[in-house]
Amino acid sequence: MHAAGACAWGLSSAADTSTTDLALLDRWLDSGRHASMDYMRRNRGLFATPSAMLEGVKTIISAAFAYRPADQSDRHPLFADYARGADYHKALRRRLKPAATALQEMFPQSRTRICVDSAPVREKYFAIRCGIAAPLRNGLVAVPGAGSKVFLAEILWTEETAIPATEPIPSPCGACRRCQQACPGGAICGDGSVDARRCLSYLTIEHDGDLPEDIPYGRRVFGCDICQDVCPLNSGACATPLEEFRLSPALAATDIESLVALDSQGHAALFAGSAAKRAPLERLRRNISRIANRPADPEGDGGPQKCGF
Ligand code: SF4
Ligand code: SF4
């Protein structure tokens, strides 16, 4: 897995019956903090059933890939770090394919499925369970040495294998509240979940319609990195060694003026192969219109995170 570029990887049994994270998911859904992400409620049952993703699955291989920029020159002032390069869904699938193929060649009767944030898999739970990541107050996980700017992906496998005894890494947050204090929307609930209705990541990327007026959006067009940028676990964490997650030249050459001038063809061309294509042109225009006439924000950039439980 390290050959695939993963900064950490580990094994879990798909038969794991813990439901601690599912209780948090239920509270998150019941309180409406998922906002318009109804697919989370619809898929609630599937999160508890790995076999719904791959019949006969026995083993879950979790992998983490760092995407932290090396410095400011590898960031974009308007886009979250995770969206500044290639679309991680495709890039990680490509990176994990040789490992999945090798497993099937070693065990020809077995089957695999690669999941990259596209199927209802408890990716954070299994990354914590197999000992490669620790849960954080801001709803993300941190990998020792790599911090929280990591993508998670899984290979589901129908073969049973020896699972090394690992103790989950406890949350390193302790008394720290930096992310909660810095979050512009007050979205970090404190129980490891985020209220999407107040989170700039959800609001700028997933939300249709008007934006809440009482949140300082700064110059964020796509996503938000604030709660990660203030996190001490990320200072000194390793930068991504993966070329495809560096700032793309096309995005580097993009500014507010060129975004304002985008038509649908330009939008499709600029974001082809990028995770930022998740926000359709109309949503981007809405976000841009908030800031097109604002002076540069001294606090700077937009940052990422996936909203959730
Ligand atoms: S991504 Fe931004 S808005 Fe969302 S929880 Fe983090 S700091 Fe708050
Ligand atoms: S800023 Fe502090 S409380 Fe928030 S995730 Fe980082 S260590 Fe935890």
mmCIF file of C-alpha atoms and ligand atoms in Angstrom:
data_model
loop_
_atom_site.group_PDB
_atom_site.id
_atom_site.type_symbol
_atom_site.label_atom_id
_atom_site.label_comp_id
_atom_site.label_asym_id
_atom_site.label_seq_id
_atom_site.Cartn_x
_atom_site.Cartn_y
_atom_site.Cartn_z
ATOM 1 C CA MET A 1 0.000 0.000 0.000
ATOM 2 C CA HIS A 2 2.918 2.321 0.608
ATOM 3 C CA ALA A 3 3.832 1.683 -3.025
ATOM 4 C CA ALA A 4 0.418 3.119 -3.886
ATOM 5 C CA GLY A 5 1.430 6.322 -2.129
ATOM 6 C CA ALA A 6 -0.521 5.763 1.089
ATOM 7 C CA CYS A 7 0.954 7.404 4.173
ATOM 8 C CA ALA A 8 -0.717 4.793 6.381
ATOM 9 C CA TRP A 9 -2.799 1.675 5.980
ATOM 10 C CA GLY A 10 -4.341 -1.017 8.152
ATOM 11 C CA LEU A 11 -6.739 -3.952 8.325
ATOM 12 C CA SER A 12 -10.122 -4.374 9.995
ATOM 13 C CA SER A 13 -12.593 -7.205 10.105
ATOM 14 C CA ALA A 14 -15.774 -6.438 8.206
ATOM 15 C CA ALA A 15 -17.579 -8.398 10.921
ATOM 16 C CA ASP A 16 -16.814 -5.650 13.431
ATOM 17 C CA THR A 17 -20.067 -4.965 15.226
ATOM 18 C CA SER A 18 -19.257 -1.712 17.018
ATOM 19 C CA THR A 19 -21.936 0.916 16.558
ATOM 20 C CA THR A 20 -20.420 3.843 18.444
ATOM 21 C CA ASP A 21 -19.992 5.952 15.335
ATOM 22 C CA LEU A 22 -23.449 4.987 14.092
ATOM 23 C CA ALA A 23 -24.976 6.401 17.280
ATOM 24 C CA LEU A 24 -23.260 9.700 16.457
ATOM 25 C CA LEU A 25 -24.565 9.462 12.895
ATOM 26 C CA ASP A 26 -28.087 8.941 14.227
ATOM 27 C CA ARG A 27 -27.862 11.971 16.511
ATOM 28 C CA TRP A 28 -26.491 14.022 13.612
ATOM 29 C CA LEU A 29 -29.353 12.978 11.337
ATOM 30 C CA ASP A 30 -32.048 13.357 13.992
ATOM 31 C CA SER A 31 -30.950 16.903 14.794
ATOM 32 C CA GLY A 32 -31.037 17.901 11.121
ATOM 33 C CA ARG A 33 -27.325 18.724 11.019
ATOM 34 C CA HIS A 34 -27.021 16.912 7.691
ATOM 35 C CA ALA A 35 -28.949 19.807 6.086
ATOM 36 C CA SER A 36 -29.993 18.761 2.571
ATOM 37 C CA MET A 37 -27.753 15.684 2.422
ATOM 38 C CA ASP A 38 -30.705 13.312 2.555
ATOM 39 C CA TYR A 39 -28.671 10.566 0.926
ATOM 40 C CA MET A 40 -27.020 10.161 4.329
ATOM 41 C CA ARG A 41 -30.388 9.268 5.871
ATOM 42 C CA ARG A 42 -31.383 7.085 2.940
ATOM 43 C CA ASN A 43 -28.090 5.195 3.220
ATOM 44 C CA ARG A 44 -28.166 4.905 7.019
ATOM 45 C CA GLY A 45 -28.814 1.144 6.912
ATOM 46 C CA LEU A 46 -26.005 0.555 4.423
ATOM 47 C CA PHE A 47 -23.404 2.164 6.702
ATOM 48 C CA ALA A 48 -23.991 -0.708 9.148
ATOM 49 C CA THR A 49 -23.759 -3.360 6.439
ATOM 50 C CA PRO A 50 -20.414 -3.624 4.633
ATOM 51 C CA SER A 51 -21.734 -6.682 2.783
ATOM 52 C CA ALA A 52 -24.147 -4.384 0.966
ATOM 53 C CA MET A 53 -21.074 -2.863 -0.700
ATOM 54 C CA LEU A 54 -19.467 -6.215 -1.504
ATOM 55 C CA GLU A 55 -21.266 -9.473 -0.888
ATOM 56 C CA GLY A 56 -19.178 -11.771 1.297
ATOM 57 C CA VAL A 57 -16.730 -9.065 2.367
ATOM 58 C CA LYS A 58 -14.510 -10.240 5.222
ATOM 59 C CA THR A 59 -11.678 -7.713 5.370
ATOM 60 C CA ILE A 60 -11.531 -3.956 5.051
ATOM 61 C CA ILE A 61 -8.188 -2.429 4.119
ATOM 62 C CA SER A 62 -8.107 1.249 5.027
ATOM 63 C CA ALA A 63 -5.585 3.570 3.429
ATOM 64 C CA ALA A 64 -4.805 7.244 4.010
ATOM 65 C CA PHE A 65 -3.212 9.541 1.437
ATOM 66 C CA ALA A 66 -1.775 12.918 2.421
ATOM 67 C CA TYR A 67 -2.848 15.967 0.437
ATOM 68 C CA ARG A 68 -1.359 18.694 2.622
ATOM 69 C CA PRO A 69 0.304 21.427 0.529
ATOM 70 C CA ALA A 70 4.019 21.976 1.019
ATOM 71 C CA ASP A 71 3.575 25.765 1.235
ATOM 72 C CA GLN A 72 1.396 28.664 0.137
ATOM 73 C CA SER A 73 2.581 28.374 -3.479
ATOM 74 C CA ASP A 74 0.825 25.003 -3.603
ATOM 75 C CA ARG A 75 -2.500 26.447 -2.411
ATOM 76 C CA HIS A 76 -5.245 28.459 -4.079
ATOM 77 C CA PRO A 77 -6.749 31.435 -2.269
ATOM 78 C CA LEU A 78 -10.315 30.582 -3.343
ATOM 79 C CA PHE A 79 -10.408 26.777 -3.326
ATOM 80 C CA ALA A 80 -10.076 24.212 -0.575
ATOM 81 C CA ASP A 81 -6.773 22.376 -0.558
ATOM 82 C CA TYR A 82 -8.336 19.022 -1.307
ATOM 83 C CA ALA A 83 -9.745 20.312 -4.586
ATOM 84 C CA ARG A 84 -6.648 22.041 -5.916
ATOM 85 C CA GLY A 85 -5.372 19.086 -7.947
ATOM 86 C CA ALA A 86 -6.806 15.971 -9.534
ATOM 87 C CA ASP A 87 -10.133 14.521 -8.454
ATOM 88 C CA TYR A 88 -9.163 12.257 -5.548
ATOM 89 C CA HIS A 89 -11.947 9.785 -6.325
ATOM 90 C CA LYS A 90 -10.330 8.832 -9.617
ATOM 91 C CA ALA A 91 -6.724 9.349 -8.573
ATOM 92 C CA LEU A 92 -6.991 7.071 -5.532
ATOM 93 C CA ARG A 93 -8.933 4.425 -7.393
ATOM 94 C CA ARG A 94 -6.077 4.378 -9.915
ATOM 95 C CA ARG A 95 -3.510 4.151 -7.141
ATOM 96 C CA LEU A 96 -5.284 1.305 -5.329
ATOM 97 C CA LYS A 97 -6.086 -0.755 -8.405
ATOM 98 C CA PRO A 98 -2.714 -2.604 -8.541
ATOM 99 C CA ALA A 99 -3.062 -3.634 -4.872
ATOM 100 C CA ALA A 100 -6.612 -4.893 -5.429
ATOM 101 C CA THR A 101 -5.494 -6.787 -8.525
ATOM 102 C CA ALA A 102 -2.566 -8.333 -6.624
ATOM 103 C CA LEU A 103 -4.927 -9.566 -3.887
ATOM 104 C CA GLN A 104 -7.126 -11.241 -6.454
ATOM 105 C CA GLU A 105 -4.140 -12.831 -8.158
ATOM 106 C CA MET A 106 -2.902 -14.229 -4.844
ATOM 107 C CA PHE A 107 -6.395 -15.474 -3.931
ATOM 108 C CA PRO A 108 -8.100 -16.100 -7.290
ATOM 109 C CA GLN A 109 -11.412 -17.061 -5.696
ATOM 110 C CA SER A 110 -11.629 -13.743 -3.876
ATOM 111 C CA ARG A 111 -13.210 -10.457 -4.943
ATOM 112 C CA THR A 112 -12.393 -6.859 -4.126
ATOM 113 C CA ARG A 113 -14.076 -3.493 -4.342
ATOM 114 C CA ILE A 114 -12.319 -0.147 -4.085
ATOM 115 C CA CYS A 115 -14.277 2.582 -2.302
ATOM 116 C CA VAL A 116 -13.194 6.220 -2.376
ATOM 117 C CA ASP A 117 -15.770 8.375 -0.630
ATOM 118 C CA SER A 118 -18.387 7.171 -3.081
ATOM 119 C CA ALA A 119 -20.111 4.390 -1.159
ATOM 120 C CA PRO A 120 -21.666 4.309 2.313
ATOM 121 C CA VAL A 121 -18.612 2.867 4.048
ATOM 122 C CA ARG A 122 -17.712 4.002 7.590
ATOM 123 C CA GLU A 123 -14.349 5.187 6.372
ATOM 124 C CA LYS A 124 -13.404 7.187 9.440
ATOM 125 C CA TYR A 125 -14.550 4.436 11.801
ATOM 126 C CA PHE A 126 -12.474 1.757 10.084
ATOM 127 C CA ALA A 127 -9.422 4.030 9.792
ATOM 128 C CA ILE A 128 -9.629 4.605 13.546
ATOM 129 C CA ARG A 129 -10.411 0.953 14.280
ATOM 130 C CA CYS A 130 -7.351 -0.355 12.450
ATOM 131 C CA GLY A 131 -5.097 2.083 14.270
ATOM 132 C CA ILE A 132 -4.005 4.432 11.494
ATOM 133 C CA ALA A 133 -5.991 7.514 12.507
ATOM 134 C CA ALA A 134 -7.377 9.310 15.535
ATOM 135 C CA PRO A 135 -10.750 11.053 15.826
ATOM 136 C CA LEU A 136 -10.798 14.852 16.084
ATOM 137 C CA ARG A 137 -13.178 17.373 17.563
ATOM 138 C CA ASN A 138 -13.776 18.900 14.115
ATOM 139 C CA GLY A 139 -15.257 15.676 12.766
ATOM 140 C CA LEU A 140 -12.152 14.680 10.831
ATOM 141 C CA VAL A 141 -9.418 12.195 11.632
ATOM 142 C CA ALA A 142 -5.671 12.737 11.911
ATOM 143 C CA VAL A 143 -2.961 10.326 10.836
ATOM 144 C CA PRO A 144 0.200 10.538 12.975
ATOM 145 C CA GLY A 145 2.782 12.515 11.018
ATOM 146 C CA ALA A 146 0.355 13.456 8.254
ATOM 147 C CA GLY A 147 -2.275 15.398 10.201
ATOM 148 C CA SER A 148 -5.878 15.718 9.080
ATOM 149 C CA LYS A 149 -5.315 16.679 5.443
ATOM 150 C CA VAL A 150 -5.658 13.109 4.302
ATOM 151 C CA PHE A 151 -7.978 11.306 1.948
ATOM 152 C CA LEU A 152 -9.325 7.966 3.140
ATOM 153 C CA ALA A 153 -10.018 5.051 0.834
ATOM 154 C CA GLU A 154 -10.739 1.362 1.288
ATOM 155 C CA ILE A 155 -10.316 -1.945 -0.437
ATOM 156 C CA LEU A 156 -13.109 -4.323 0.550
ATOM 157 C CA TRP A 157 -11.974 -7.930 0.191
ATOM 158 C CA THR A 158 -13.835 -11.228 0.471
ATOM 159 C CA GLU A 159 -10.822 -13.070 1.933
ATOM 160 C CA GLU A 160 -10.427 -13.575 5.668
ATOM 161 C CA THR A 161 -7.004 -12.593 6.913
ATOM 162 C CA ALA A 162 -5.241 -12.298 10.249
ATOM 163 C CA ILE A 163 -6.010 -8.880 11.709
ATOM 164 C CA PRO A 164 -3.122 -7.568 13.815
ATOM 165 C CA ALA A 165 -4.195 -6.602 17.319
ATOM 166 C CA THR A 166 -4.283 -2.815 17.330
ATOM 167 C CA GLU A 167 -5.537 -0.331 19.836
ATOM 168 C CA PRO A 168 -7.401 2.635 18.366
ATOM 169 C CA ILE A 169 -5.404 5.860 18.779
ATOM 170 C CA PRO A 170 -7.221 8.098 21.281
ATOM 171 C CA SER A 171 -8.241 11.570 20.194
ATOM 172 C CA PRO A 172 -5.315 13.969 20.693
ATOM 173 C CA CYS A 173 -7.652 16.975 21.099
ATOM 174 C CA GLY A 174 -7.689 17.092 24.895
ATOM 175 C CA ALA A 175 -8.550 20.603 26.094
ATOM 176 C CA CYS A 176 -7.791 22.181 22.699
ATOM 177 C CA ARG A 177 -10.690 24.118 21.164
ATOM 178 C CA ARG A 178 -8.832 26.018 18.438
ATOM 179 C CA CYS A 179 -10.952 24.686 15.602
ATOM 180 C CA GLN A 180 -14.196 25.471 17.409
ATOM 181 C CA GLN A 181 -13.020 28.963 18.225
ATOM 182 C CA ALA A 182 -11.871 29.642 14.652
ATOM 183 C CA CYS A 183 -14.859 28.205 12.766
ATOM 184 C CA PRO A 184 -16.644 31.160 11.152
ATOM 185 C CA GLY A 185 -20.054 29.482 11.290
ATOM 186 C CA GLY A 186 -19.787 27.995 14.776
ATOM 187 C CA ALA A 187 -20.395 24.679 13.052
ATOM 188 C CA ILE A 188 -18.210 22.415 15.179
ATOM 189 C CA CYS A 189 -20.523 20.808 17.694
ATOM 190 C CA GLY A 190 -17.891 19.446 20.091
ATOM 191 C CA ASP A 191 -19.003 15.820 19.944
ATOM 192 C CA GLY A 192 -16.981 15.033 16.826
ATOM 193 C CA SER A 193 -19.672 16.227 14.458
ATOM 194 C CA VAL A 194 -20.196 19.308 12.318
ATOM 195 C CA ASP A 195 -23.469 21.128 11.721
ATOM 196 C CA ALA A 196 -23.554 21.289 7.933
ATOM 197 C CA ARG A 197 -26.098 24.122 8.079
ATOM 198 C CA ARG A 198 -23.339 26.349 9.482
ATOM 199 C CA CYS A 199 -20.310 24.929 7.675
ATOM 200 C CA LEU A 200 -18.782 26.778 4.732
ATOM 201 C CA SER A 201 -17.649 23.532 3.204
ATOM 202 C CA TYR A 202 -21.228 22.290 2.880
ATOM 203 C CA LEU A 203 -22.688 25.707 2.142
ATOM 204 C CA THR A 204 -20.308 26.588 -0.680
ATOM 205 C CA ILE A 205 -20.175 23.123 -2.264
ATOM 206 C CA GLU A 206 -23.435 21.269 -1.599
ATOM 207 C CA HIS A 207 -26.070 23.815 -0.664
ATOM 208 C CA ASP A 208 -28.526 25.232 -3.201
ATOM 209 C CA GLY A 209 -30.371 28.465 -2.654
ATOM 210 C CA ASP A 210 -29.523 31.431 -0.494
ATOM 211 C CA LEU A 211 -26.655 31.344 1.948
ATOM 212 C CA PRO A 212 -27.143 32.259 5.621
ATOM 213 C CA GLU A 213 -26.393 35.944 5.988
ATOM 214 C CA ASP A 214 -24.774 35.869 9.392
ATOM 215 C CA ILE A 215 -21.647 33.867 8.513
ATOM 216 C CA PRO A 216 -18.422 35.635 7.471
ATOM 217 C CA TYR A 217 -17.566 33.848 4.220
ATOM 218 C CA GLY A 218 -14.347 35.704 3.503
ATOM 219 C CA ARG A 219 -13.178 34.906 -0.015
ATOM 220 C CA ARG A 220 -14.209 31.284 0.007
ATOM 221 C CA VAL A 221 -15.536 30.078 -3.334
ATOM 222 C CA PHE A 222 -15.202 26.325 -2.805
ATOM 223 C CA GLY A 223 -14.770 24.781 0.613
ATOM 224 C CA CYS A 224 -13.052 25.854 3.802
ATOM 225 C CA ASP A 225 -9.789 24.804 5.484
ATOM 226 C CA ILE A 226 -9.948 26.987 8.574
ATOM 227 C CA CYS A 227 -10.488 24.298 11.198
ATOM 228 C CA GLN A 228 -7.589 22.342 9.747
ATOM 229 C CA ASP A 229 -5.273 25.288 9.284
ATOM 230 C CA VAL A 230 -5.533 26.243 12.950
ATOM 231 C CA CYS A 231 -5.079 22.672 14.140
ATOM 232 C CA PRO A 232 -1.679 22.115 15.775
ATOM 233 C CA LEU A 233 -1.646 18.561 14.433
ATOM 234 C CA ASN A 234 -1.212 19.968 10.952
ATOM 235 C CA SER A 235 1.734 22.222 11.612
ATOM 236 C CA GLY A 236 4.801 20.227 10.682
ATOM 237 C CA ALA A 237 2.766 17.387 9.194
ATOM 238 C CA CYS A 238 4.197 15.914 6.016
ATOM 239 C CA ALA A 239 3.292 17.516 2.697
ATOM 240 C CA THR A 240 1.825 15.355 -0.008
ATOM 241 C CA PRO A 241 4.379 13.467 -2.063
ATOM 242 C CA LEU A 242 1.691 12.775 -4.681
ATOM 243 C CA GLU A 243 2.016 14.839 -7.836
ATOM 244 C CA GLU A 244 -1.669 14.675 -8.751
ATOM 245 C CA PHE A 245 -2.692 16.479 -5.546
ATOM 246 C CA ARG A 246 -0.517 19.528 -6.184
ATOM 247 C CA LEU A 247 -2.129 22.760 -7.373
ATOM 248 C CA SER A 248 -3.073 22.306 -11.017
ATOM 249 C CA PRO A 249 -1.701 24.906 -13.456
ATOM 250 C CA ALA A 250 -5.233 25.607 -14.731
ATOM 251 C CA LEU A 251 -6.519 26.375 -11.248
ATOM 252 C CA ALA A 252 -3.383 28.332 -10.378
ATOM 253 C CA ALA A 253 -4.163 30.652 -13.301
ATOM 254 C CA THR A 254 -7.762 31.137 -12.129
ATOM 255 C CA ASP A 255 -8.845 34.217 -10.207
ATOM 256 C CA ILE A 256 -12.108 35.928 -9.355
ATOM 257 C CA GLU A 257 -12.228 37.751 -12.687
ATOM 258 C CA SER A 258 -11.787 34.582 -14.731
ATOM 259 C CA LEU A 259 -14.355 32.785 -12.580
ATOM 260 C CA VAL A 260 -16.868 35.583 -13.124
ATOM 261 C CA ALA A 261 -16.389 35.200 -16.884
ATOM 262 C CA LEU A 262 -16.901 31.402 -16.864
ATOM 263 C CA ASP A 263 -19.660 29.978 -19.029
ATOM 264 C CA SER A 264 -20.821 26.376 -18.884
ATOM 265 C CA GLN A 265 -18.203 25.241 -21.408
ATOM 266 C CA GLY A 266 -15.466 27.037 -19.528
ATOM 267 C CA HIS A 267 -16.680 25.548 -16.247
ATOM 268 C CA ALA A 268 -16.638 22.038 -17.703
ATOM 269 C CA ALA A 269 -13.163 22.544 -19.162
ATOM 270 C CA LEU A 270 -11.641 24.124 -16.053
ATOM 271 C CA PHE A 271 -12.959 21.492 -13.653
ATOM 272 C CA ALA A 272 -12.688 18.388 -15.820
ATOM 273 C CA GLY A 273 -10.851 15.841 -13.688
ATOM 274 C CA SER A 274 -11.189 18.017 -10.571
ATOM 275 C CA ALA A 275 -13.151 17.409 -7.372
ATOM 276 C CA ALA A 276 -14.289 21.032 -7.656
ATOM 277 C CA LYS A 277 -16.689 20.106 -10.447
ATOM 278 C CA ARG A 278 -19.013 18.956 -7.652
ATOM 279 C CA ALA A 279 -20.224 22.545 -7.369
ATOM 280 C CA PRO A 280 -22.216 23.377 -10.509
ATOM 281 C CA LEU A 281 -21.683 26.706 -12.231
ATOM 282 C CA GLU A 282 -24.757 28.322 -10.669
ATOM 283 C CA ARG A 283 -23.543 27.527 -7.164
ATOM 284 C CA LEU A 284 -20.080 28.842 -7.945
ATOM 285 C CA ARG A 285 -21.622 32.034 -9.367
ATOM 286 C CA ARG A 286 -23.624 32.504 -6.188
ATOM 287 C CA ASN A 287 -20.479 32.115 -4.090
ATOM 288 C CA ILE A 288 -18.434 34.365 -6.352
ATOM 289 C CA SER A 289 -21.070 37.082 -6.356
ATOM 290 C CA ARG A 290 -20.585 37.416 -2.588
ATOM 291 C CA ILE A 291 -16.951 38.251 -2.939
ATOM 292 C CA ALA A 292 -16.498 39.676 -6.436
ATOM 293 C CA ASN A 293 -16.577 43.211 -5.117
ATOM 294 C CA ARG A 294 -14.826 42.649 -1.812
ATOM 295 C CA PRO A 295 -11.230 43.657 -1.150
ATOM 296 C CA ALA A 296 -8.753 40.864 -0.526
ATOM 297 C CA ASP A 297 -9.424 39.199 2.805
ATOM 298 C CA PRO A 298 -6.377 39.466 5.054
ATOM 299 C CA GLU A 299 -7.153 36.091 6.623
ATOM 300 C CA GLY A 300 -6.669 34.615 3.199
ATOM 301 C CA ASP A 301 -7.689 31.382 1.767
ATOM 302 C CA GLY A 302 -10.512 28.948 1.602
ATOM 303 C CA GLY A 303 -9.965 25.623 3.209
ATOM 304 C CA PRO A 304 -11.591 22.087 3.021
ATOM 305 C CA GLN A 305 -13.387 19.565 4.843
ATOM 306 C CA LYS A 306 -16.144 17.206 4.239
ATOM 307 C CA CYS A 307 -19.068 18.052 6.403
ATOM 308 C CA GLY A 308 -20.406 15.359 8.498
ATOM 309 C CA PHE A 309 -20.755 13.197 11.505
HETATM 310 S S1 SF4 B 1 -14.739 23.612 7.252
HETATM 311 FE FE1 SF4 B 1 -14.813 25.769 7.931
HETATM 312 S S2 SF4 B 1 -16.955 26.199 8.382
HETATM 313 FE FE2 SF4 B 1 -16.743 23.936 8.269
HETATM 314 S S3 SF4 B 1 -16.351 23.283 10.364
HETATM 315 FE FE3 SF4 B 1 -14.324 23.673 9.472
HETATM 316 S S4 SF4 B 1 -13.886 25.830 9.956
HETATM 317 FE FE4 SF4 B 1 -16.064 25.500 10.300
HETATM 318 S S1 SF4 B 2 -7.724 22.254 16.569
HETATM 319 FE FE1 SF4 B 2 -7.436 21.224 18.550
HETATM 320 S S2 SF4 B 2 -9.508 20.479 19.081
HETATM 321 FE FE2 SF4 B 2 -9.522 20.980 16.891
HETATM 322 S S3 SF4 B 2 -9.061 19.061 15.841
HETATM 323 FE FE3 SF4 B 2 -7.110 20.142 16.128
HETATM 324 S S4 SF4 B 2 -6.287 19.339 18.084
HETATM 325 FE FE4 SF4 B 2 -8.459 18.802 18.003
#
